Coordinates of C-alpha atoms and ligand atoms in Angstrom, one line a residue:
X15 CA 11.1 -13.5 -18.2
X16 CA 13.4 -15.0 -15.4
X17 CA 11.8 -14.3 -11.8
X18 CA 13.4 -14.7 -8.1
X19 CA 11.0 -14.4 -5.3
X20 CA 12.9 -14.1 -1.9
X21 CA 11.1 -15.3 1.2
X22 CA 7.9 -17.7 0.3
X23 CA 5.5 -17.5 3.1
X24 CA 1.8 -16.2 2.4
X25 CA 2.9 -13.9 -0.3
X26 CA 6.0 -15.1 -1.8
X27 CA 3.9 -17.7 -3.0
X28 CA 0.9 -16.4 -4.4
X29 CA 3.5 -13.9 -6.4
X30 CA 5.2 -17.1 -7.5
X31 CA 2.1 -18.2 -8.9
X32 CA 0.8 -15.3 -10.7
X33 CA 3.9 -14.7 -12.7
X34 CA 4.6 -18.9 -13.1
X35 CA 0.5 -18.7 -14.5
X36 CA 1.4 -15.9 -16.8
X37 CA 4.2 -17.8 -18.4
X38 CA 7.3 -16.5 -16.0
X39 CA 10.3 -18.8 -15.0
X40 CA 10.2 -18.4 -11.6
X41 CA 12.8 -19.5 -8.8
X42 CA 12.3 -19.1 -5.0
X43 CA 13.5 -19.4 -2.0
X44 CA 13.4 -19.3 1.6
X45 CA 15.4 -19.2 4.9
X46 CA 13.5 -22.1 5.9
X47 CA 12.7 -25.3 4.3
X48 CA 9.3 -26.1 5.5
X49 CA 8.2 -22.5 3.7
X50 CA 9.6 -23.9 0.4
X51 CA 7.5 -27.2 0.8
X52 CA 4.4 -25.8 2.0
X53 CA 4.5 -23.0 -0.1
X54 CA 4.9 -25.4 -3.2
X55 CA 1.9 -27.6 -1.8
X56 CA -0.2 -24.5 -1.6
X57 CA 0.4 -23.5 -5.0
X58 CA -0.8 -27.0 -6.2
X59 CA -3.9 -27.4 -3.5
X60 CA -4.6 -23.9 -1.4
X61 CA -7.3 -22.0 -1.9
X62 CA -6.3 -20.2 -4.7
X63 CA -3.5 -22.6 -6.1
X64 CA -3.9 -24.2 -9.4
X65 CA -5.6 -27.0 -9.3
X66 CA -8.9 -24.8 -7.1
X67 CA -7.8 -22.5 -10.4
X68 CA -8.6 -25.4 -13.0
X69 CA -11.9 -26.7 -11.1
X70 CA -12.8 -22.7 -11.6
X71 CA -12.4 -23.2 -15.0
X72 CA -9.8 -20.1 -14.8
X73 CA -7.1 -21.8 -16.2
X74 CA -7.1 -25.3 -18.1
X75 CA -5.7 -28.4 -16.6
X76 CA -2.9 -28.0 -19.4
X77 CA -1.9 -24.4 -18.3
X78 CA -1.9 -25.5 -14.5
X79 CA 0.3 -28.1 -15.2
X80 CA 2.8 -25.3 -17.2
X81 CA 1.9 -22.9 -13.8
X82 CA 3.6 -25.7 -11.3
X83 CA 6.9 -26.7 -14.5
X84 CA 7.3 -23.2 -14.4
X85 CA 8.8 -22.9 -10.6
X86 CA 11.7 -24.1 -9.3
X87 CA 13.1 -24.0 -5.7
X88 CA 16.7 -22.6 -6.0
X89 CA 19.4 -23.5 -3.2
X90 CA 19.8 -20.5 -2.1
X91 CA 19.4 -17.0 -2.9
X92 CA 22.8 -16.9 -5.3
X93 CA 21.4 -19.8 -7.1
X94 CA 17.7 -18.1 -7.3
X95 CA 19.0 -14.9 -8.5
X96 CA 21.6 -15.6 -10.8
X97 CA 19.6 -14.9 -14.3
X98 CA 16.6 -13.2 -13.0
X99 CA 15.5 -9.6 -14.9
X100 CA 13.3 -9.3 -11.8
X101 CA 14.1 -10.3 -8.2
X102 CA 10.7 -9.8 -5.7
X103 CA 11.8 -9.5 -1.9
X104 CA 8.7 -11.0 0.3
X105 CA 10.3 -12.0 3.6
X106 CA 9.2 -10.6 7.1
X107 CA 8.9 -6.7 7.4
X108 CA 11.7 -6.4 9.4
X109 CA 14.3 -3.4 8.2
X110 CA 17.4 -5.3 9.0
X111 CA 16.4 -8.2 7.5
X112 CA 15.6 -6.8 4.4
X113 CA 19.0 -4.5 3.9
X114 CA 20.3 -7.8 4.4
X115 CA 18.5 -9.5 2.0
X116 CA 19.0 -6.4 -0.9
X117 CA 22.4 -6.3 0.1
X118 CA 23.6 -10.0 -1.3
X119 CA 21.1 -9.2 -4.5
X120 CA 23.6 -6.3 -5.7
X121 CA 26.2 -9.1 -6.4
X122 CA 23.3 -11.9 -6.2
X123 CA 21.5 -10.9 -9.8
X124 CA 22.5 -9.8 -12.5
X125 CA 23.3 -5.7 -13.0
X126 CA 20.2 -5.3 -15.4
X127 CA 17.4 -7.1 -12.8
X128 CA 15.2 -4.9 -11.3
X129 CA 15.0 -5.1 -7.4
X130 CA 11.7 -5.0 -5.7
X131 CA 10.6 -5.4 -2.6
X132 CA 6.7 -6.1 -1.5
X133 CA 7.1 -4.4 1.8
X134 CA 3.7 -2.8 2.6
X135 CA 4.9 0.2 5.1
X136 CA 8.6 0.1 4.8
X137 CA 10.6 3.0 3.3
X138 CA 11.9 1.5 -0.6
X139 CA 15.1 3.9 -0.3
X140 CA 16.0 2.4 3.0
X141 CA 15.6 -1.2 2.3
X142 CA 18.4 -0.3 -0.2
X143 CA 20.7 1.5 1.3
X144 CA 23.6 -1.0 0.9
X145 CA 23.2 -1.1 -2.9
X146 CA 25.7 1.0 -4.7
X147 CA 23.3 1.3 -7.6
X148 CA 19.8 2.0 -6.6
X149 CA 18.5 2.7 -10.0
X150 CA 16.6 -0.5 -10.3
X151 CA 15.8 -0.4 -7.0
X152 CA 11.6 -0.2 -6.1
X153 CA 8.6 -1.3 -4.3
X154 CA 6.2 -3.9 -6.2
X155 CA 3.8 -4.4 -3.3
X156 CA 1.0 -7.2 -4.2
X157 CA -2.4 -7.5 -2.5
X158 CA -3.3 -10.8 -0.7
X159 CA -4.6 -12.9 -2.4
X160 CA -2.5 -11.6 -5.5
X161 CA -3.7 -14.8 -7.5
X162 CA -7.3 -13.0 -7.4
X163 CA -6.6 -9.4 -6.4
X164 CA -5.5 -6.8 -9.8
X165 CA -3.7 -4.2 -7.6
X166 CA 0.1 -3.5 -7.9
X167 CA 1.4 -0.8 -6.3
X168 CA 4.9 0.4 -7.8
X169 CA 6.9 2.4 -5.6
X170 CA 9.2 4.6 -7.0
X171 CA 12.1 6.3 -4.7
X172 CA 14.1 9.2 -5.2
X173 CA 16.8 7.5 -6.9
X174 CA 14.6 4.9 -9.0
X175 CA 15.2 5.4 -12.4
X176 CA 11.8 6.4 -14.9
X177 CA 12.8 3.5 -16.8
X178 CA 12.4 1.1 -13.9
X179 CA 9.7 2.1 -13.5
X180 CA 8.1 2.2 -16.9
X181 CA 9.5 -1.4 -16.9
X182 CA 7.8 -2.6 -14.0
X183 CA 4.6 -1.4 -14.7
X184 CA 4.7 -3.0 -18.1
X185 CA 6.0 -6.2 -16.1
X186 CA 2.5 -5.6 -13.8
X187 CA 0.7 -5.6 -17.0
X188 CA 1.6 -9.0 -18.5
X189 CA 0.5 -10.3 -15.3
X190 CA -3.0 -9.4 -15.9
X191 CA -2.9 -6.5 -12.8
X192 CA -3.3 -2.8 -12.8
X193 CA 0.1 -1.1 -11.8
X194 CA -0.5 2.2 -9.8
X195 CA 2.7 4.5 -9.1
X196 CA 3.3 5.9 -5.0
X197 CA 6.3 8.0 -4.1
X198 CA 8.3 6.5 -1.1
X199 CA 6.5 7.8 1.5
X200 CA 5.5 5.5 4.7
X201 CA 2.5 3.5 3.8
X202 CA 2.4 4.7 0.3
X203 CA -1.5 4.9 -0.8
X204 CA -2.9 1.5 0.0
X205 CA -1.7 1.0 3.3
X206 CA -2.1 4.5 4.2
X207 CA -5.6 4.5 3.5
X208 CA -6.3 0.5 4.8
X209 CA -4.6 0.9 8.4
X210 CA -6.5 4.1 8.7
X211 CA -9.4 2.3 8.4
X212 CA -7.9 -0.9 10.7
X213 CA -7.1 1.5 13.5
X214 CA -10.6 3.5 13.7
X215 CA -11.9 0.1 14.0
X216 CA -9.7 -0.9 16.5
X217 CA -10.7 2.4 18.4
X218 CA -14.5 1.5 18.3
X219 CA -13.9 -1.7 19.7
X220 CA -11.7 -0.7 22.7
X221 CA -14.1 2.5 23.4
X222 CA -17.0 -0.3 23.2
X223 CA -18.8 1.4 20.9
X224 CA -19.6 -2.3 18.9
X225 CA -19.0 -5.9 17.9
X226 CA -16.2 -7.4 15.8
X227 CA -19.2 -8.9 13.6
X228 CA -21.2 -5.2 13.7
X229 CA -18.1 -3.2 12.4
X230 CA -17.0 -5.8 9.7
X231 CA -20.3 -5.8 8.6
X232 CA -20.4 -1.7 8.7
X233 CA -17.7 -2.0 5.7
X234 CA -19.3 -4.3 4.0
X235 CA -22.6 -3.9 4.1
X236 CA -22.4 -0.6 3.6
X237 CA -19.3 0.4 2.1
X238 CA -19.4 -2.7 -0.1
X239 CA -15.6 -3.7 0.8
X240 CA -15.6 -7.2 0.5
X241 CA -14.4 -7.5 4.2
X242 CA -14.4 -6.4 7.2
X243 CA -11.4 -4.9 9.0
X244 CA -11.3 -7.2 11.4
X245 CA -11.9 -10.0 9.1
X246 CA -8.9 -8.2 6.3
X247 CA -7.0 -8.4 9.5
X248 CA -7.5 -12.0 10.2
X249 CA -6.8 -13.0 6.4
X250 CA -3.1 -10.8 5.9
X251 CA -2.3 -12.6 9.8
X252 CA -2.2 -10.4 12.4
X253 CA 1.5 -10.7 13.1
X254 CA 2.3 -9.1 9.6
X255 CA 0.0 -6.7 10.4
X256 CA 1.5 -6.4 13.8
X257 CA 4.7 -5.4 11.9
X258 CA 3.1 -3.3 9.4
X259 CA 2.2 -0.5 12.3
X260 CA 5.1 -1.0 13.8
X261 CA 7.4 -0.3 11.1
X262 CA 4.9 2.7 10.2
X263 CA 5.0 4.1 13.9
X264 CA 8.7 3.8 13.5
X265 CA 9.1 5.7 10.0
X266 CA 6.9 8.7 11.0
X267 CA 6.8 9.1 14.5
X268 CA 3.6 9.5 14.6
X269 CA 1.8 7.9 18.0
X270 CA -1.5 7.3 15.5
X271 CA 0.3 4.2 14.5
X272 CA 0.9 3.0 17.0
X273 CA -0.3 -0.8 17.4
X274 CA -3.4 -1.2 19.3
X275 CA -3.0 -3.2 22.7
X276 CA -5.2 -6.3 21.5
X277 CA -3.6 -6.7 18.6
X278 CA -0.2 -6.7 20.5
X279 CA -2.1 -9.7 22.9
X280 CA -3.4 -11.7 20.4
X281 CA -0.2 -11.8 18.7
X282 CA 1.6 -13.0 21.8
X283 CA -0.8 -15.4 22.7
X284 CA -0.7 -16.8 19.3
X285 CA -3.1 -15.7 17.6
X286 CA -2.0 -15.1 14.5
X287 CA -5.5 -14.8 12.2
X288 CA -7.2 -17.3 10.2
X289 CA -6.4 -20.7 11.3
X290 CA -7.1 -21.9 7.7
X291 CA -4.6 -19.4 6.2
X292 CA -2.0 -19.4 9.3
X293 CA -1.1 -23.2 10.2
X294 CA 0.0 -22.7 13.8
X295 CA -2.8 -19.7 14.8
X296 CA -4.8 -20.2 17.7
X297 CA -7.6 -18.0 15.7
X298 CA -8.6 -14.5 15.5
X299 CA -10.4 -12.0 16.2
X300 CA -13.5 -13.4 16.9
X301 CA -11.5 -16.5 18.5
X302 CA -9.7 -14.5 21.1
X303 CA -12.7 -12.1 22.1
X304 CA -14.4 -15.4 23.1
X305 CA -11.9 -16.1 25.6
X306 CA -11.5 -13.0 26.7
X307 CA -13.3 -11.6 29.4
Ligands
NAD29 N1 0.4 -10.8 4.4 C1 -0.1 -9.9 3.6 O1 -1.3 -9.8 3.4 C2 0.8 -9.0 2.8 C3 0.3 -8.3 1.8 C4 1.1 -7.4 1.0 C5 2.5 -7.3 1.3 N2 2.9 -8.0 2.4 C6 4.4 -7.9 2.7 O2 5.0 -9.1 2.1 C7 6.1 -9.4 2.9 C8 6.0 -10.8 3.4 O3 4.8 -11.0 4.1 P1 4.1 -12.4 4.3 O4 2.8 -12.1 4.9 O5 4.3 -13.2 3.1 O6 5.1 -13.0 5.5 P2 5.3 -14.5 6.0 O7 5.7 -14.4 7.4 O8 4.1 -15.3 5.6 O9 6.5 -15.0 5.1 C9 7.8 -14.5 5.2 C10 8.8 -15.6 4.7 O10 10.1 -15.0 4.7 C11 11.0 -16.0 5.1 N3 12.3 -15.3 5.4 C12 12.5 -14.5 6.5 N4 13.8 -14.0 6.4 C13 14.3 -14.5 5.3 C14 15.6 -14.3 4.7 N5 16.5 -13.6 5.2 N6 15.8 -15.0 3.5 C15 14.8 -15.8 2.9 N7 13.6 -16.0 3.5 C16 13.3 -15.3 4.6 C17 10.3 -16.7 6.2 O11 10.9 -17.9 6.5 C18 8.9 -16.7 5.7 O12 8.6 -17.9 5.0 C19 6.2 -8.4 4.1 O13 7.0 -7.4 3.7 C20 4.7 -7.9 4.2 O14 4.6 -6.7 4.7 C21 2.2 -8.9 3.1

């Protein structure tokens, strides 16, 4: 199968990966050149990229070096689309950026691709509301790290056909991950649930009630997640995740979304999360706190 990914920063990458390790032609793209050459370097030598895979023994040298034959960086998102049965949006969670984006895919790939986006909190339907056809039009949302996490969640909109969708999930499938179906509603289940948790934490810390170290531990000590929320937060960058509240305030009104103060700070201030994840972050959580009175 023929793959576009659209956008390679943290995730467009890792979704590279997975489908060029599962045997996938994969073309990608991005706005800005320096994505497309770090992203390929991070394939080859990140944490999770190929050749950490085949010192794991996961994959064997041979198959890493069919992972990295298997991707190619297009010229742009015409030449990236142009055979592709699936196109994966992963740029910034921005809503005009992305009916851009699905708006040049209509005439971009061709008329049998399916078009998914891996928003995490945007509405699917409104992300495409410049295609005439919105059929093939759904949400494919991977977890970070996708090379290690089996999660897909398929998001299906009013107007998504059944046989998109029975398509992606068997798509998910080959890929080794666990496709689980959400209507388009804002956060479908994973983020729903996830910033829930993100903002209770975010209340405990402003009331005073703990530590950044006590509350991550809380989860996973004694919820068994294997981080904390503060620690989740630092790892997805805490500009997406910035973004992600912001486009959920935005979609439902409600004020229990809406981004907590600190976050809004450290963002500004540059921190961004995990320096080891997020090149030009000043830190995170436990970063900022220190120099914060
Ligand atoms: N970070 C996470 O943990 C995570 C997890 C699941 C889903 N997501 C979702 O995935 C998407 C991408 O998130 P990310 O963390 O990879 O962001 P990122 O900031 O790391 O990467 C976004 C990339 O998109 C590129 N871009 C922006 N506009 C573009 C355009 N018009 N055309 C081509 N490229 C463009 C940017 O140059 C950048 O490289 C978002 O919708 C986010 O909500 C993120």
């Amino acid at each position: 199968m023929r793959v576009a990914v659209i956008g390679f920063g943290m995730m467009g990458r890792q979704i590279a990966q997975v489908f060029a390790q599962h045997g996938h032609e994969v073309s990608v793209t991005d706005e800005n050149p320096i994505a497309v050459k770090s992203g390929l370097e991070e394939i080859v030598h990140g944490p999770y990229g190929v050749e950490s895979a085949v010192a794991k023994a996961k994959i064997t040298r041979e198959e890493g070096t069919k992972t990295l034959e298997q991707i190619r960086s297009a010229a742009d998102l015409n030449d990236a689309c142009k055979a592709a049965d699936l196109v994966i949006e992963a740029i910034y969670e921005h809503l005009p950026l992305k009916q851009e984006v699905f708006a040049k895919l209509e005439s971009a790939a061709p008329e049998n691709a399916l078009l998914a986006s891996n928003t995490s909190t945007l509405t699917v339907s409104k992300i495409g509301t410049r295609l005439s056809k919105k059929e093939r039009l759904l949400g494919m949302h991977f977890f970070n790290p996708a090379q290690i996490t089996k999660l897909v969640e398929i998001v299906k909109t009013r107007q998504t056909s059944e046989r998109a969708i029975q398509k992606a999930a068997k798509i998910v499938e080959t890929i080794g991950k666990t496709p689980i179906i959400a209507h388009d509603e804002p956060g479908f289940i994973a983020n729903r649930l996830g910033l829930t948790l993100y903002m209770e934490a975010s209340a405990l810390l402003e009331e005073g009630t703990a530590k950044i170290r006590d509350i991550d531990l809380a989860m996973k000590l004694g919820y068994n997640h294997p981080m904390g929320p503060f620690e989740l937060a630092d790892f997805v960058g805490l500009d997406t995740r910035l973004r992600n509240l912001e486009a959920l305030f935005q979609a439902t009104g409600d004020e229990k979304w809406i981004p907590p103060k600190a976050l809004r700070e450290m963002v500004n201030q540059g921190y961004l999360g995990d320096p080891s994840r997020r090149k030009d972050s000043k830190g995170g959580y436990q970063e900022f706190f220190k120099t914060t009175p």
